[in-house]
Amino acid sequence: MRKPFIAGNWKMYKTPKESLAFLDAFLPLVEGHTRDEIALFPTTTSLSAVIDGLHGSNVRGGAQNMHWLNEGPYTGQTSPTMLVSIGCRHVILGHSEQRLYFNETYERVNLKLKAAINHGITPIVCVGELLAEREDQKTEEVLRTQLRAALRNISPSEARRLIIAYEPIWAIGTGSTASPEIAAQAHAILRHELTHCCGEATADNTRILYGGSVKPENINELMAQEQIDGVLVGGASLVPTTFANIVQYT
Ligand code: PEP
């Protein structure tokens, strides 16, 4: 059984004060909700306040990125030990906005993934194709290549806690969601590749989330797909009632 995982990626939005105001409105709306795991990914300056504000609740807080080393002369970076020191146990890796605007590579994602595993941080590794790649019938090749590079030299037992997010770049922040069938097909490709990399047991247990313009209007049909084990939500996670509606899909 793969427990669904519903994640809100706040990108570069919300100060600590705004983040806590979100929690005040959101937590009562999802109180007692145990069907799904729920997690919020605020920006670095709000992360500590959010993790403290979530204490004792059914919602977790995670980081949007991290470096793979524990410390060093790397201006602007946050290390895994720093995340752990504030109680952070989840991290998003390889988000397409990191890849598109900050030259993130899957080689670095692989280093970050190993570091997350070594520090007991649950990684959500994002993969996804560009529109041009989909139009050139390259989706399968792109997804397999991205996943293989991210998982290089990771053993099946190390991949135990891994979460994958399929986020087609053409669907992120654009309002155009992948149809449930397109998403399910991509998830099947990823699970097949996971079986190849990490064995059947790990592939069966790994949650694969869909991300890309998820909203209350399309969550039910997405979650109805057997291959979809949850969602990574950007824009629609910024408003407490909207994100609560997503969490309460039927
Ligand atoms: C995201 O940021 O991962 C994302 C999927 O964004 P949006 O839901 O806004 O498309």
XYZ file of C-alpha atoms and ligand atoms in Angstrom:
260
model
C 0.000 0.000 0.000
C 1.391 3.371 -1.020
C 0.001 6.088 1.244
C -0.838 9.114 -0.946
C 1.412 12.131 -0.454
C 0.040 15.631 -1.027
C 2.738 18.296 -1.170
C 2.497 22.074 -1.456
C 5.491 23.813 -3.043
C 5.335 27.485 -2.111
C 8.191 28.439 -4.461
C 9.474 31.984 -3.696
C 6.294 33.147 -1.942
C 5.349 33.953 1.675
C 7.347 35.619 4.417
C 7.447 33.850 7.825
C 4.483 35.973 8.973
C 2.458 35.103 5.870
C 3.421 31.446 6.248
C 2.158 31.315 9.831
C -1.082 33.042 8.802
C -1.497 30.255 6.213
C -1.033 27.607 8.918
C -3.605 29.306 11.174
C -6.190 28.998 8.404
C -5.099 25.660 6.911
C -4.418 23.368 9.876
C -8.000 23.422 11.243
C -9.272 22.514 7.753
C -7.183 19.308 7.615
C -7.180 18.428 11.312
C -7.489 14.663 11.827
C -6.876 13.934 8.122
C -4.877 10.696 8.070
C -5.695 9.188 4.642
C -2.834 11.112 3.007
C 0.535 12.421 4.108
C 0.544 16.208 3.796
C 3.656 18.370 3.500
C 4.397 22.043 2.856
C 7.626 23.292 1.253
C 8.167 26.961 2.143
C 11.088 29.097 1.102
C 14.242 28.827 3.275
C 13.578 31.921 5.384
C 10.147 30.585 6.409
C 11.109 26.946 6.867
C 12.067 27.015 10.536
C 8.945 28.988 11.532
C 6.737 26.627 9.497
C 8.286 23.484 10.996
C 7.769 24.908 14.495
C 4.221 25.950 13.603
C 3.437 22.431 12.326
C 4.671 20.753 15.511
C 2.023 18.362 16.840
C -0.019 18.526 13.624
C -0.558 16.006 10.811
C 1.363 18.181 8.314
C 5.132 18.126 7.697
C 7.461 20.874 6.500
C 10.251 20.412 3.963
C 12.887 22.313 1.989
C 12.766 23.228 -1.705
C 16.431 22.337 -2.313
C 19.711 21.683 -0.493
C 23.441 21.245 -1.077
C 24.981 17.788 -0.718
C 27.852 18.810 1.616
C 27.519 19.504 5.330
C 29.390 22.815 5.228
C 31.836 24.806 3.133
C 32.440 28.000 1.163
C 29.211 27.785 -0.887
C 27.439 31.121 -0.667
C 23.673 30.924 -0.806
C 23.460 27.197 -0.063
C 21.851 25.218 2.756
C 23.272 21.884 3.893
C 21.549 18.657 4.922
C 22.841 18.967 8.502
C 21.394 22.496 8.670
C 18.014 21.165 7.537
C 18.102 18.336 10.059
C 19.066 20.829 12.818
C 15.724 22.615 12.392
C 13.721 19.375 12.272
C 13.386 19.264 8.471
C 12.930 15.709 7.142
C 11.778 16.297 3.544
C 13.418 17.962 0.561
C 12.456 18.594 -3.071
C 15.335 17.849 -5.469
C 15.732 18.611 -9.168
C 12.667 20.852 -9.482
C 12.377 22.024 -13.083
C 12.665 25.681 -11.979
C 16.080 24.782 -10.499
C 17.013 23.014 -13.729
C 15.724 25.743 -16.054
C 16.876 28.870 -14.207
C 19.791 27.705 -12.001
C 21.494 25.052 -14.133
C 20.659 22.140 -11.838
C 21.878 18.843 -13.291
C 20.919 15.263 -12.578
C 24.529 14.550 -11.588
C 24.128 17.068 -8.760
C 20.658 15.746 -7.972
C 22.302 12.343 -7.542
C 24.800 13.773 -5.016
C 21.970 15.553 -3.186
C 19.862 12.412 -3.193
C 22.680 10.399 -1.603
C 23.180 13.129 1.013
C 19.447 13.235 1.796
C 19.367 9.459 2.257
C 22.457 9.556 4.495
C 20.845 12.210 6.693
C 17.435 10.530 6.957
C 15.738 13.212 4.850
C 12.952 11.993 2.536
C 13.766 13.209 -0.986
C 11.170 14.100 -3.610
C 13.021 13.857 -6.922
C 11.347 15.753 -9.770
C 11.576 14.628 -13.379
C 9.717 15.782 -16.463
C 9.963 16.551 -20.132
C 9.793 19.804 -22.104
C 6.912 20.338 -24.536
C 9.315 20.011 -27.494
C 10.544 16.665 -26.154
C 6.974 15.390 -25.839
C 6.159 16.592 -29.352
C 9.273 14.780 -30.658
C 8.067 11.538 -28.994
C 11.036 11.702 -26.618
C 9.121 11.621 -23.311
C 9.967 8.034 -22.462
C 13.665 8.429 -23.258
C 13.900 11.704 -21.299
C 12.166 10.308 -18.214
C 14.247 7.142 -18.185
C 17.488 9.105 -18.610
C 16.624 11.611 -15.875
C 15.621 8.927 -13.392
C 18.649 6.737 -14.130
C 21.026 9.682 -13.631
C 19.354 10.707 -10.370
C 19.480 7.155 -8.988
C 23.015 6.308 -10.044
C 24.706 4.044 -7.455
C 21.722 4.164 -5.092
C 20.941 0.718 -3.694
C 17.381 -0.620 -3.405
C 17.512 -0.301 0.384
C 18.740 3.304 0.112
C 15.871 4.067 -2.298
C 13.373 2.859 0.307
C 12.116 6.313 1.283
C 12.419 7.878 -2.163
C 9.475 9.782 -3.641
C 9.416 10.678 -7.351
C 7.413 13.573 -8.803
C 6.507 13.491 -12.472
C 6.288 17.163 -13.414
C 5.978 17.781 -17.154
C 7.560 21.205 -17.655
C 4.810 22.283 -20.052
C 2.259 21.838 -17.252
C 4.046 23.716 -14.454
C 2.500 27.082 -13.699
C 0.833 27.136 -17.112
C -2.716 26.169 -16.143
C -2.627 23.273 -18.608
C -2.595 19.998 -16.682
C -1.540 16.676 -18.174
C -4.629 14.540 -18.726
C -4.930 11.765 -16.133
C -4.142 9.246 -18.897
C -0.961 11.069 -19.992
C 0.162 11.347 -16.369
C -0.608 7.673 -15.695
C 1.390 6.633 -18.788
C 4.409 8.636 -17.627
C 4.093 7.147 -14.134
C 4.066 3.644 -15.627
C 7.283 4.442 -17.537
C 8.897 5.704 -14.333
C 7.810 2.679 -12.301
C 9.187 0.404 -14.986
C 12.529 2.234 -14.897
C 12.492 2.093 -11.087
C 12.057 -1.677 -11.282
C 15.069 -1.797 -13.567
C 17.203 0.408 -11.256
C 16.047 -0.705 -7.801
C 14.096 -3.953 -8.145
C 10.426 -4.743 -8.076
C 9.836 -4.446 -4.318
C 11.256 -0.911 -4.173
C 9.426 0.111 -7.352
C 6.135 -1.198 -5.943
C 6.584 0.771 -2.724
C 7.819 4.041 -4.212
C 5.293 6.821 -4.427
C 5.163 8.656 -7.741
C 3.433 12.035 -7.521
C 2.055 14.111 -10.363
C 2.774 17.853 -10.507
C 1.695 20.535 -12.982
C -1.282 22.881 -12.548
C -3.082 20.646 -10.041
C -6.195 22.365 -8.683
C -9.436 21.402 -6.918
C -11.112 21.044 -10.349
C -8.773 18.272 -11.559
C -7.551 16.527 -8.400
C -10.292 13.874 -8.311
C -9.633 12.550 -11.803
C -5.875 12.564 -11.232
C -6.106 10.699 -7.924
C -8.497 8.188 -9.487
C -5.551 6.842 -11.522
C -4.009 3.814 -9.863
C -0.493 4.902 -10.896
C -0.784 8.350 -9.261
C 0.230 8.234 -5.593
C -0.221 11.884 -4.772
C 0.476 15.355 -6.107
C 3.034 18.145 -5.900
C 1.080 21.387 -6.025
C 2.590 24.821 -6.707
C 0.291 27.809 -7.251
C -2.832 26.186 -5.821
C -1.074 25.403 -2.531
C -0.695 29.099 -1.671
C -4.319 29.572 -0.589
C -5.383 27.594 2.522
C -8.936 26.743 1.393
C -7.806 25.770 -2.118
C -5.039 23.511 -0.855
C -7.386 21.994 1.757
C -9.863 21.215 -1.060
C -7.072 19.413 -2.901
C -6.137 17.431 0.217
C -9.779 16.403 0.554
C -10.112 14.908 -2.942
C -12.669 12.139 -3.277
C 5.409 22.988 -8.863
O 5.858 24.062 -8.480
O 6.010 21.928 -8.613
C 4.167 22.993 -9.637
C 3.686 21.848 -10.058
O 3.580 24.208 -9.866
P 2.066 24.487 -10.371
O 1.156 23.597 -9.551
O 1.835 25.923 -10.122
O 1.999 24.099 -11.816
